[in-house]
XYZ file of C-alpha atoms in Angstrom:
780
model
C 7.524 10.924 282.575
C 3.824 10.267 283.150
C 2.112 7.331 281.466
C -1.559 7.389 280.362
C -3.196 3.955 279.754
C 0.194 2.492 278.975
C 1.074 5.161 276.405
C 3.938 7.643 276.633
C 2.889 11.356 276.849
C 4.661 13.380 274.025
C 2.810 16.640 274.706
C 5.852 18.032 276.493
C 8.064 17.463 273.442
C 5.466 18.889 271.083
C 5.161 22.029 273.156
C 8.940 22.301 273.308
C 9.237 21.877 269.519
C 6.639 24.556 268.794
C 8.250 26.822 271.305
C 11.668 26.432 269.624
C 10.088 26.733 266.192
C 8.197 29.853 267.212
C 11.246 31.491 268.722
C 13.235 30.564 265.608
C 10.661 32.056 263.312
C 10.502 35.180 265.469
C 14.282 35.309 265.442
C 14.385 34.962 261.648
C 11.628 37.535 261.306
C 13.481 39.886 263.646
C 16.704 39.233 261.729
C 14.987 40.188 258.474
C 13.394 43.225 260.091
C 16.693 44.401 261.585
C 18.380 43.861 258.187
C 15.652 45.819 256.379
C 16.000 48.636 258.934
C 19.722 48.829 258.194
C 21.007 47.522 261.515
C 23.478 45.214 259.718
C 24.491 47.816 257.213
C 22.828 50.550 255.206
C 19.966 49.484 252.974
C 19.018 51.379 249.798
C 16.289 53.971 250.191
C 13.173 54.175 248.049
C 14.840 56.932 246.033
C 17.947 54.797 245.492
C 15.811 51.904 244.303
C 13.922 54.330 242.060
C 17.181 55.643 240.571
C 20.044 53.229 241.315
C 23.386 55.010 241.441
C 26.033 53.327 239.350
C 28.793 54.765 237.213
C 27.623 55.431 233.686
C 29.959 56.467 230.851
C 29.439 59.831 229.188
C 29.029 59.451 225.435
C 30.254 61.782 222.718
C 27.795 61.478 219.845
C 28.204 62.669 216.244
C 25.613 64.629 214.265
C 24.764 61.451 212.370
C 24.109 59.496 215.570
C 27.374 57.552 215.956
C 29.133 57.195 219.303
C 32.569 58.729 218.758
C 33.923 57.888 222.201
C 33.260 57.846 225.939
C 34.555 59.240 229.193
C 34.261 56.768 232.040
C 35.438 55.257 235.260
C 33.508 52.163 234.216
C 32.833 51.786 230.500
C 29.086 51.449 230.855
C 26.302 52.753 228.581
C 22.838 51.545 229.698
C 20.433 50.026 227.202
C 16.702 49.491 227.385
C 14.958 46.131 227.224
C 13.770 46.929 223.691
C 17.434 47.043 222.610
C 18.098 43.459 223.766
C 17.667 40.602 221.277
C 15.194 37.844 222.104
C 17.954 35.219 222.012
C 19.931 37.022 224.715
C 16.952 37.292 227.089
C 15.939 33.667 226.535
C 19.516 32.465 227.076
C 19.762 34.435 230.310
C 16.530 33.127 231.805
C 17.136 29.532 230.685
C 20.646 29.509 232.159
C 20.522 31.756 235.212
C 16.911 31.759 236.462
C 14.488 29.249 234.915
C 11.561 30.385 237.082
C 12.299 34.088 236.639
C 8.792 34.916 235.427
C 7.139 32.919 238.272
C 8.837 34.256 241.404
C 8.838 37.630 243.124
C 12.552 37.991 243.620
C 13.283 34.799 245.584
C 13.083 31.338 244.066
C 11.769 29.252 246.987
C 12.276 25.891 245.246
C 15.784 26.763 244.228
C 16.624 28.040 247.702
C 15.348 24.900 249.456
C 17.182 22.704 246.934
C 20.422 24.633 247.536
C 20.000 24.315 251.352
C 19.207 20.595 251.119
C 22.223 19.838 248.939
C 24.498 22.390 250.607
C 24.885 24.153 247.252
C 26.221 21.067 245.420
C 23.321 21.176 242.926
C 23.966 24.845 242.124
C 23.194 28.174 243.722
C 19.773 29.683 244.102
C 20.424 33.351 243.286
C 17.786 34.721 240.989
C 18.516 37.329 238.327
C 16.874 39.887 240.631
C 19.137 38.892 243.523
C 22.172 39.158 241.311
C 20.996 42.617 240.267
C 20.626 43.556 243.939
C 24.186 42.356 244.586
C 25.598 44.226 241.565
C 23.829 47.447 242.491
C 24.319 47.640 246.212
C 27.201 45.592 247.606
C 29.217 43.853 244.913
C 31.159 40.682 245.608
C 30.160 38.486 248.563
C 32.197 38.429 251.749
C 34.386 35.417 252.533
C 33.244 35.600 256.153
C 30.324 33.186 256.488
C 28.395 35.320 258.993
C 28.776 38.436 256.830
C 27.889 36.429 253.724
C 24.666 35.277 255.383
C 23.812 38.881 256.271
C 24.533 39.947 252.652
C 22.338 37.120 251.381
C 19.433 38.247 253.524
C 19.886 41.815 252.346
C 19.920 40.564 248.751
C 16.586 38.811 249.335
C 15.031 41.916 250.819
C 16.341 44.186 248.069
C 15.290 41.659 245.404
C 11.688 41.655 246.679
C 11.674 45.463 246.730
C 13.082 45.608 243.178
C 10.366 43.218 241.984
C 7.763 45.565 243.401
C 9.439 48.605 241.876
C 10.177 47.335 238.362
C 8.745 45.106 235.662
C 10.488 41.857 234.754
C 11.693 43.427 231.521
C 13.209 46.400 233.341
C 14.979 44.059 235.778
C 16.558 42.096 232.926
C 17.786 45.296 231.255
C 19.103 46.673 234.547
C 20.906 43.399 235.252
C 22.665 43.364 231.885
C 23.662 46.995 232.413
C 25.424 46.212 235.697
C 27.555 43.195 234.748
C 31.315 43.718 234.464
C 32.446 41.656 231.464
C 36.130 42.591 232.043
C 38.448 44.175 229.482
C 37.037 47.576 230.362
C 33.548 46.513 229.277
C 30.891 47.169 231.917
C 27.321 46.535 230.838
C 25.938 44.688 227.852
C 26.453 47.474 225.279
C 30.154 47.852 226.071
C 30.531 44.071 226.084
C 28.978 43.521 222.658
C 30.947 46.448 221.182
C 34.187 45.167 222.719
C 33.869 41.450 221.930
C 31.771 41.464 218.774
C 31.981 45.023 217.414
C 28.198 45.478 217.279
C 25.176 46.767 219.156
C 23.340 44.320 221.474
C 20.285 44.187 219.186
C 22.492 42.846 216.370
C 23.802 39.812 218.282
C 23.419 36.407 216.674
C 22.133 33.459 218.718
C 25.610 31.941 219.166
C 26.979 35.325 220.302
C 24.174 35.680 222.832
C 25.128 32.277 224.194
C 28.748 33.386 224.604
C 27.731 36.557 226.466
C 25.401 34.689 228.844
C 28.048 31.997 229.309
C 30.450 34.658 230.562
C 28.099 35.674 233.376
C 29.179 32.745 235.590
C 32.733 34.063 235.728
C 33.626 36.739 233.121
C 37.342 36.319 233.771
C 37.489 32.541 233.629
C 34.980 32.166 230.808
C 36.467 34.866 228.602
C 36.530 34.356 224.829
C 39.723 36.373 224.411
C 41.801 33.746 226.160
C 44.056 32.114 223.605
C 45.136 28.765 225.098
C 43.470 25.644 223.672
C 42.242 24.737 227.147
C 40.643 28.147 227.644
C 39.038 28.057 224.188
C 37.528 24.635 224.858
C 36.312 25.758 228.284
C 34.563 28.777 226.730
C 32.992 26.693 223.957
C 31.786 24.133 226.527
C 30.245 26.938 228.531
C 28.522 28.331 225.422
C 27.192 24.823 224.683
C 25.854 24.563 228.242
C 23.842 27.724 227.653
C 22.501 26.254 224.385
C 21.565 23.024 226.213
C 19.647 25.011 228.816
C 17.748 26.784 226.038
C 16.824 23.420 224.534
C 15.743 22.115 227.954
C 13.463 25.145 228.406
C 11.945 24.890 224.929
C 13.674 27.996 223.527
C 15.852 26.196 220.984
C 15.605 23.045 218.905
C 18.200 20.295 219.059
C 19.222 20.639 215.403
C 20.125 24.350 215.765
C 22.008 23.580 218.970
C 24.024 20.834 217.256
C 24.845 23.097 214.322
C 26.147 25.938 216.551
C 28.159 23.513 218.684
C 30.241 22.652 215.640
C 31.335 26.271 215.242
C 34.289 27.961 216.872
C 33.690 31.247 218.665
C 34.371 34.158 216.296
C 35.233 37.511 217.850
C 35.710 41.035 216.557
C 37.618 42.104 219.647
C 38.341 45.778 220.015
C 38.651 47.109 223.558
C 37.532 50.719 223.882
C 40.032 53.323 225.046
C 40.187 57.094 225.476
C 43.110 57.076 223.032
C 41.508 55.026 220.270
C 38.679 55.485 217.793
C 37.508 58.481 215.815
C 38.117 62.116 216.742
C 40.517 61.466 219.612
C 41.914 65.023 219.598
C 38.453 66.510 219.404
C 37.238 64.349 222.261
C 40.123 65.559 224.385
C 39.184 69.150 223.558
C 35.611 68.337 224.623
C 36.894 66.878 227.885
C 38.553 70.174 228.733
C 35.513 72.160 227.595
C 33.259 70.024 229.799
C 35.417 70.666 232.858
C 34.737 74.385 232.467
C 31.075 73.809 231.633
C 30.556 71.665 234.762
C 31.761 74.490 236.987
C 29.169 76.861 235.527
C 26.268 74.387 235.220
C 25.831 72.594 238.553
C 23.284 70.039 239.692
C 20.294 71.013 241.837
C 22.193 69.932 244.947
C 25.080 72.237 244.055
C 27.516 69.501 243.097
C 29.291 69.398 239.747
C 28.489 66.965 236.963
C 31.082 64.203 236.621
C 31.663 63.175 232.999
C 33.205 59.891 234.197
C 30.168 58.759 236.249
C 27.045 60.705 235.375
C 26.240 59.209 231.982
C 25.842 62.477 230.103
C 25.214 62.524 226.367
C 27.241 65.156 224.527
C 25.826 65.808 221.072
C 28.403 67.188 218.686
C 28.361 68.731 215.229
C 30.910 66.266 213.849
C 29.891 64.041 210.979
C 31.371 60.582 211.573
C 31.954 59.907 207.854
C 33.686 63.273 207.266
C 35.746 62.698 210.395
C 36.727 59.243 209.172
C 37.685 60.530 205.728
C 39.706 63.404 207.180
C 41.666 60.960 209.359
C 42.164 58.616 206.406
C 43.428 61.479 204.236
C 45.916 62.484 206.907
C 47.221 58.930 207.306
C 47.498 58.245 203.580
C 49.305 61.459 202.711
C 51.587 61.915 205.680
C 52.700 58.270 205.675
C 53.776 58.878 202.080
C 55.357 62.291 202.681
C 57.056 61.102 205.867
C 58.966 58.555 203.799
C 60.403 61.389 201.745
C 61.280 63.337 204.896
C 63.321 60.405 206.267
C 65.080 60.020 202.919
C 65.968 63.723 202.803
C 67.327 63.562 206.364
C 69.524 60.550 205.650
C 72.819 62.470 205.570
C 71.940 65.185 208.061
C 74.156 64.677 211.101
C 71.816 66.791 213.204
C 68.588 65.285 211.827
C 65.873 66.361 211.778
C 67.075 69.900 212.566
C 68.340 72.141 209.781
C 70.790 75.046 210.058
C 70.741 75.404 213.826
C 73.652 75.372 216.272
C 74.527 72.653 218.758
C 73.346 74.902 221.602
C 69.991 75.451 219.932
C 69.612 71.716 219.334
C 70.455 70.960 222.976
C 67.849 73.489 224.081
C 65.113 71.822 221.995
C 65.988 68.329 223.205
C 66.351 69.428 226.824
C 62.925 71.051 226.765
C 61.370 67.905 225.285
C 63.098 65.743 227.878
C 61.771 67.810 230.779
C 58.256 67.805 229.328
C 58.210 64.037 228.817
C 56.122 61.506 230.713
C 59.278 59.650 231.739
C 60.586 62.776 233.474
C 57.264 63.353 235.236
C 57.107 59.780 236.529
C 60.706 59.654 237.721
C 60.365 63.045 239.385
C 57.218 61.852 241.236
C 59.219 58.848 242.437
C 61.686 61.207 244.073
C 64.552 60.719 241.637
C 67.144 63.493 241.491
C 67.576 65.612 238.341
C 70.972 64.020 237.622
C 69.514 60.518 237.924
C 66.675 61.375 235.557
C 69.002 62.979 232.988
C 71.339 59.966 233.130
C 68.400 57.598 232.456
C 67.740 59.351 229.138
C 71.124 58.118 227.851
C 70.592 54.480 228.832
C 69.169 52.087 226.245
C 65.820 50.568 227.115
C 63.077 48.455 225.553
C 60.277 50.559 224.159
C 57.419 50.525 221.673
C 57.457 53.376 219.179
C 55.102 54.764 216.591
C 55.690 54.201 212.906
C 53.308 54.718 210.001
C 53.368 50.931 209.483
C 52.210 50.206 213.020
C 53.736 50.145 216.486
C 57.228 48.686 216.655
C 59.221 47.209 219.542
C 62.815 48.398 219.650
C 65.710 49.248 221.930
C 67.030 52.822 222.091
C 67.810 55.541 224.570
C 64.928 57.802 225.577
C 66.945 60.730 224.171
C 67.169 58.989 220.802
C 63.447 58.431 220.906
C 62.908 62.159 221.396
C 65.019 62.933 218.364
C 63.206 60.169 216.409
C 59.781 61.622 217.182
C 60.961 65.115 216.190
C 61.243 63.747 212.621
C 57.490 63.293 212.294
C 55.396 65.667 210.261
C 52.358 66.771 212.265
C 49.045 68.167 211.096
C 45.951 70.068 212.050
C 42.765 69.675 210.001
C 39.367 71.245 210.618
C 36.219 71.319 208.489
C 33.345 73.693 209.222
C 29.982 74.555 207.731
C 30.228 78.327 207.147
C 26.502 79.004 207.530
C 26.153 77.408 210.978
C 29.675 77.270 212.395
C 29.184 73.509 212.856
C 32.544 71.744 212.952
C 32.263 68.646 210.754
C 35.780 67.168 211.129
C 38.662 67.766 213.535
C 42.066 66.057 213.281
C 44.517 67.525 215.764
C 47.515 65.335 214.938
C 48.724 62.083 213.410
C 48.240 59.724 216.401
C 46.812 60.771 219.748
C 48.461 57.941 221.687
C 51.926 59.176 220.800
C 51.414 62.861 219.926
C 48.849 64.536 222.189
C 49.379 68.170 221.227
C 46.311 69.402 219.358
C 47.304 71.392 216.245
C 43.713 72.520 215.572
C 42.976 74.515 218.693
C 46.237 74.641 220.663
C 48.928 75.117 218.080
C 49.238 78.574 216.531
C 51.669 78.468 213.605
C 52.897 80.990 211.083
C 50.236 81.209 208.392
C 52.259 82.365 205.400
C 50.293 83.328 202.297
C 46.989 82.068 203.690
C 46.832 85.445 205.462
C 46.933 87.381 202.173
C 43.150 87.128 201.460
C 42.579 89.138 204.655
C 44.853 91.883 203.269
C 42.998 91.787 199.940
C 39.619 91.881 201.701
C 40.728 95.016 203.581
C 41.865 96.660 200.339
C 38.626 95.830 198.497
C 36.518 97.149 201.385
C 38.542 100.281 202.191
C 40.015 101.207 198.848
C 37.025 100.034 196.781
C 39.239 97.856 194.614
C 38.083 94.850 192.610
C 39.683 91.508 191.639
C 40.053 92.895 188.110
C 41.956 96.052 189.112
C 45.561 96.036 187.983
C 48.714 96.688 189.969
C 52.440 96.580 189.192
C 54.403 93.558 190.355
C 57.821 95.137 190.683
C 60.473 95.969 193.255
C 59.033 97.563 196.393
C 60.648 99.131 199.413
C 59.120 100.561 202.554
C 61.382 103.043 204.342
C 62.458 102.714 207.932
C 60.081 104.441 210.333
C 56.934 104.014 208.259
C 54.287 102.211 210.319
C 56.900 101.965 213.058
C 59.299 99.578 211.309
C 62.895 99.782 212.519
C 64.580 99.086 209.160
C 63.858 99.358 205.453
C 61.526 96.574 204.315
C 62.209 95.085 200.879
C 59.895 92.095 200.322
C 60.885 89.686 197.531
C 58.825 87.229 195.501
C 59.538 83.566 196.190
C 61.023 83.024 192.707
C 62.902 86.313 192.684
C 61.053 87.445 189.526
C 58.470 90.110 188.661
C 55.479 89.812 186.320
C 54.796 93.500 185.634
C 51.132 94.492 185.412
C 48.795 91.953 186.965
C 45.195 91.938 188.207
C 44.548 91.414 191.893
C 43.130 88.009 190.975
C 46.367 87.048 189.265
C 48.414 88.493 192.114
C 46.684 86.292 194.683
C 46.653 83.239 192.402
C 50.430 83.507 192.009
C 50.842 84.631 195.633
C 52.912 87.672 194.649
C 54.550 89.121 197.746
C 55.195 92.610 196.352
C 51.498 93.119 195.623
C 50.492 92.143 199.162
C 53.134 94.543 200.479
C 51.839 97.384 198.273
C 48.249 96.747 199.413
C 49.092 96.874 203.111
C 51.128 99.994 202.376
C 47.962 101.589 201.023
C 45.590 100.392 203.790
C 48.034 100.484 206.684
C 48.631 97.499 209.019
C 46.040 98.508 211.651
C 42.957 98.098 209.408
C 44.265 94.687 208.359
C 44.684 93.673 212.014
C 41.190 94.991 212.726
C 39.815 92.976 209.844
C 41.550 89.829 211.143
C 40.132 90.360 214.641
C 36.672 90.942 213.189
C 37.077 87.643 211.345
C 37.455 85.916 214.713
C 41.253 85.670 214.922
C 42.123 86.135 218.593
C 45.798 85.141 218.307
C 48.134 88.085 218.737
C 48.837 89.795 215.417
C 51.559 92.477 215.448
C 50.615 95.774 213.828
C 53.448 95.561 211.295
C 53.525 95.546 207.485
C 55.164 92.088 207.419
C 51.840 90.490 208.404
C 50.846 90.965 204.752
C 53.170 88.024 203.951
C 51.830 85.895 206.784
C 54.324 86.420 209.599
C 51.666 86.036 212.312
C 50.998 82.793 214.228
C 47.314 81.693 214.040
C 45.499 78.450 214.838
C 43.816 76.252 212.235
C 40.405 76.755 213.849
C 40.767 80.559 213.674
C 41.792 80.488 210.039
C 38.935 78.169 209.032
C 36.388 80.429 210.783
C 37.886 83.496 209.119
C 37.733 81.994 205.623
C 34.220 80.688 206.288
C 33.087 84.273 206.620
C 33.784 84.775 202.909
C 31.618 81.749 202.062
C 28.875 82.969 204.415
C 28.330 86.272 202.576
C 30.399 88.298 205.045
C 28.808 86.951 208.235
C 31.224 85.537 210.805
C 29.937 82.511 212.759
C 31.933 81.245 215.721
C 32.913 77.566 215.340
C 30.554 75.327 217.275
C 31.341 71.778 218.324
C 28.656 70.893 220.886
C 24.965 71.388 220.166
C 23.363 69.812 223.214
C 24.090 68.004 226.505
C 21.603 65.634 228.163
C 21.771 63.813 231.482
C 21.379 60.009 231.582
C 17.586 60.342 231.743
C 17.427 62.483 228.593
C 16.861 65.809 230.392
C 18.455 68.630 228.366
C 21.093 70.440 230.416
C 22.554 72.684 227.732
C 21.732 73.845 224.243
C 24.198 75.907 222.251
C 23.402 79.269 220.735
C 25.061 80.567 217.621
C 27.426 83.550 217.928
C 27.591 85.637 214.785
C 28.232 89.163 213.502
C 28.614 90.925 210.178
C 32.192 91.568 209.047
C 31.764 92.794 205.470
C 29.141 93.194 202.770
C 28.008 90.302 200.589
C 29.690 91.961 197.617
C 33.092 92.207 199.290
C 32.862 88.612 200.527
C 31.970 87.368 197.062
C 34.828 89.360 195.503
C 37.262 87.620 197.872
C 35.773 84.237 196.888
C 36.425 85.040 193.251
C 40.003 85.964 194.104
C 40.392 82.621 195.882
C 38.877 80.732 192.958
C 41.755 82.115 190.895
C 44.186 80.117 193.097
C 42.549 76.848 192.093
C 42.068 77.907 188.457
C 45.634 78.970 187.605
C 47.667 79.141 190.821
C 49.210 76.642 193.229
C 45.816 75.080 193.897
C 45.108 74.326 190.227
C 46.511 70.805 190.668
C 43.221 69.957 192.442
C 41.619 70.017 188.997
C 44.408 68.566 186.874
C 44.017 65.127 185.417
C 47.366 64.824 183.665
C 50.825 63.690 184.629
C 52.702 65.434 187.370
C 56.362 66.409 187.570
C 59.275 66.506 189.963
C 58.182 65.385 193.431
C 54.670 64.413 192.396
C 55.067 60.908 193.777
C 54.427 62.636 197.107
C 51.236 64.351 195.911
C 49.200 61.537 197.470
C 45.920 60.860 195.706
C 46.860 62.928 192.677
C 45.185 63.497 190.219
C 42.217 64.728 192.273
C 40.018 65.841 189.354
C 37.682 67.953 191.499
C 36.024 69.984 188.787
C 33.507 72.036 190.766
C 34.401 75.606 191.872
C 36.858 75.753 194.770
C 37.989 78.856 196.599
C 41.279 78.260 198.341
C 44.770 79.404 199.208
C 48.051 77.671 199.849
C 50.585 78.972 202.308
C 54.299 78.280 202.871
C 56.411 79.903 205.546
C 60.079 80.735 205.805
C 62.354 77.691 205.485
C 59.327 75.505 204.658
C 58.542 75.075 208.384
C 54.788 75.328 207.742
C 52.619 74.253 204.842
C 48.976 75.332 204.618
C 45.961 74.899 202.430
C 42.501 76.270 203.156
C 39.832 75.354 200.641
C 36.117 76.051 200.407
C 33.006 74.965 198.603
C 29.708 76.735 199.383
C 28.830 74.714 202.498
C 32.211 73.426 203.735
C 35.500 75.137 204.581
C 38.460 72.903 205.420
C 41.820 74.118 206.657
C 44.982 71.986 206.684
C 48.329 72.722 208.330
C 51.360 70.427 208.094
C 54.781 70.844 209.666
C 57.164 69.391 212.229
C 56.655 69.997 215.916
C 59.781 72.170 215.978
C 60.208 74.804 213.287
C 63.900 73.959 213.036
C 62.910 70.587 211.536
C 61.684 70.917 207.954
C 62.255 70.089 204.298
C 65.133 71.896 202.593
C 63.260 72.478 199.325
C 60.016 73.996 198.147
C 59.373 70.875 196.084
C 58.262 68.996 199.201
C 58.103 71.824 201.751
C 55.450 74.050 200.146
C 51.822 74.061 201.222
C 50.765 72.670 197.861
C 52.739 69.487 198.565
C 52.506 69.226 202.346
C 48.911 70.284 203.028
C 46.874 70.472 199.807
C 46.918 66.696 199.143
C 45.116 66.081 202.458
C 42.374 68.467 201.331
C 42.189 66.821 197.903
C 42.059 63.271 199.299
C 39.470 64.247 201.862
C 37.137 65.855 199.351
C 37.532 62.997 196.860
C 36.458 60.535 199.550
C 33.519 62.684 200.640
C 32.255 63.230 197.116
C 32.587 59.515 196.310
C 30.377 58.378 199.201
C 26.654 58.865 198.593
C 25.835 57.626 202.076
C 27.365 60.672 203.802
C 24.552 62.364 205.740
C 26.050 65.839 205.389
C 25.892 66.512 201.666
C 28.905 68.576 200.597
C 28.060 71.016 197.800
C 29.505 70.820 194.286
C 27.685 73.949 193.128
C 29.140 77.443 192.516
C 29.143 80.024 195.264
C 25.964 82.128 195.350
C 26.397 85.411 193.518
C 24.817 88.406 195.309
C 21.986 90.158 193.510
C 23.006 93.507 192.017
C 26.701 92.850 192.592
C 28.520 96.178 192.171
C 32.138 94.916 192.259
C 33.673 93.702 189.045
C 34.717 90.080 189.512
C 34.663 88.586 186.003
C 38.040 89.414 184.513
C 40.122 87.577 181.922
C 43.070 85.642 183.273
C 45.600 84.153 180.938
C 45.687 80.426 181.772
C 48.885 79.058 183.219
C 50.249 76.186 181.114
C 51.971 74.332 183.895
C 52.390 74.836 187.620
C 56.145 74.376 187.954
C 58.376 75.017 190.917
C 61.963 76.124 190.836
C 63.840 73.298 192.516
C 66.445 74.183 195.096
C 69.445 71.864 195.109
C 68.811 69.308 197.826
C 71.331 67.985 200.245
C 70.540 64.449 201.262
C 70.420 64.499 205.103
C 70.864 61.527 207.631
C 70.063 59.118 210.438
C 69.790 55.744 208.774
C 68.800 53.988 211.982
C 65.913 56.342 212.665
C 64.776 56.173 209.039
C 64.774 52.358 209.140
C 62.910 52.439 212.464
C 60.253 54.551 210.757
C 59.620 51.586 208.490
C 61.182 53.032 205.346
C 63.760 51.551 203.000
C 67.016 53.261 202.303
C 67.525 54.620 198.810
C-alpha cells in the first residue's frame, strides 16, 4: 500500500465502503421496488386499498334500531371513528404507537431501536403496519426470509394507507380488523361480547382492558378464570394505564384508583342460536338466499350474507318481540308443568290413545330426522349400527324450562322426552301496513328449530269460523244481530260431495235454542257454523279464505266450518288483520329495506294489498269477534275476579285488559291444538300452542282448550306492551273505527254470561316420572 509523506492512504477503503454502501442501498431500493411490484407476492391494488376486502357480518335490524342478530363467517360489524370513545383511542396510541400522529406509516426511531436491540426493547410495528398486516396477510411467517419480505410489504402498504386515509380512519379501520377471540371480530363485536355495550359507552377501565388484549387476545383474555390468568390480565390493563400516564393522557390518581379494581365483565358471546327473534332470523336467512339469486352484484356474483356486511332492516319492534318471547316462556313453563303431571301414569307418554305401531312410526321418523342420525350416516355407519346407538345410554345436555341440564339417557329416550314439550307459534302484525311486529316460532331455537309461524300448518279449529260468518254476512246479507236456531243439524250424504251423513255436535252436547249470530260465535256453537256453510256452500267459504291470503290447501267440504283445515299462524294473522283494516288484505311484510356495507340501498319492499270485503262487512265481523271477549271464551281477558278449576295454569291471570278486543279461541279434536287470535285496531296477534305430534296432548278441555293453552300468551303479551311507555310502536287501546253510514246492524243486546265455566272431563293421571323430573318439575 502506497505511503504519502509517511501517512497511510485510506482512499482505497473509502471508495470500497461507498461502493458497498451504494450497492447495498441500490439492492434495498430494488428489493423494495420488486416487493411493491408484487414480485414477492401480490400487493393490494389502489382499488383494494380504497375498499379493503374483509369479511363483514350482515346485521338484522329492528324497526326501532336494535340489532336483533347477525349472519357471519367472522362476527364483525365496522364502526366509524366517531363511534369510538376518546379513552379507547388514547389508550391505543399510548400503548401501541406513541408517535402515531408524527410518522407516515413507519416509525423510524422505533425501527432503528428495534434493530439495535434485536427486538429486546419491543417491536416497532406502528398501528398502520398492524392494520396492513390484518388486512392483507394476517399472521407473520415463521420463516425468517419470508418474515422479512412480509415486513417490507407491511412498510410499503402502511405508507400507501397513510396517503389514502386520515389518521382517524386508520384507527377505526384497525379496531375493525382485530380478532378479539370468542367469535368477536372487530371492536363492536368485542365490546358487545365482553361488556354488553356499544364501543362509545366504554368506561376508561374497559378501554384499557380492550387495548390490553391487542398484544395477544388469547393470552390476555378477561374470560380466563384461573387466578394466574386474572392477575396477568389486570397487570396488562395496568400497563396500558401506565402508558397513558406516561403520555399525559391520564393522571396518577385515576390510574391508582382503577388499579385497585377487579375487571368486571358482562360476557355474552353472540351466536346464531341466541338472542331475540331467532326463528324470525332463520326465516330471513332463507328469504335472503332466494333474494340473492334474483338481485346480483354488478359483476354478476351473488351477495354473501356471511361476508358482505349487508344491513337488513326489518319491521320487528324489539320491545314487542321481547315481550312476546317472555309471554311464551312464562306461560308455557307453567303449563308444561301441568302436562308432565298429567302424563305421570301414562305408560306411552306423551302419546294418547295410539297403538304401539303408531308410536313406533312416530319415534322412528324422529330418529331418522335427527342430527345424530345425519352425523353417523355421514361417517359411513350402517343403518343397524345407527339404530343400535339410539338404545345406548350416553351423556347429553337437554332442554328444560329451568335451564339446560346434564344427564345420562339413551338418544331414543331423549326423543320421547322432547315429544312432551308444548310448542308454540306467535305472530303480531300491524293490519294497516302488514308490518310484522313480533315473531316467535317456537320455545327454544337451539333445541327446537321447526318454525311454527311460517312452516307449521296446524288444524285451526274454531278460529276459522269468522271466515264462515264473513261469507254469510257478505253473501246472505246477514247481520250479527240476526237470529238462528241452535239445534240438532244433519247434512245428508251426497250434499256438497260428502260421502256420509254429517251430524255436527256442540262441544258440550247441549243446544241453546234461538241465538244471535254474535252469541253463536261468542259461544262457538258448532251447529250454527254448520248451518251457515250449508246456506253459503263450502266453495264461497274457500274462496273467501283464499282471498284473505290463506294459501294452505283447504278442502271444499262442509267440515271446514268447524276448522278442520290446516293453516299457518302467519296466514291466520293476515286473514284476521283484514277485518281490522276495513276489508283490505295486506300481505305480511318482514323486511323493509336492504343496504350494502356502504349504505347503498339494494332493495326496498313494496306493499301487496287488495280489497276482500266492504268496510261494513269487515266491521260487522269485528263486532262479532268482540262478542267473544265480552261474553265468550275470551272474556277472561277482562275479568278481574277469582278463577276456577285449572286457573293456576292461566298464567298472568287476571289480565284486566278493559279496552275493546276482537278475538277468537280455537280448540281442535282431542285438544291437539289450542289457538287464540286477538286484535286491537293497530295490532293483530295470533297464538298457536300444541305438541309437535298431534298424538301428544292434554286429555281434558280444562287445560287443552285454546283459552288455556294459547290465550294466556296473548294476555301476558298485551299486558307487558301496555305497561311499557317506552315502546316505540304504540299499541292502540281505542275502539275499532266505525264506518260512516254503516248499513249493517251490529248493536244488539246480548245477555251477559255470569261465569265462563267448562265441563271437566274425568282425567286419568298419565306417566313417566323420570322424564317429568328431568323437566325440572316436582312429583305430586
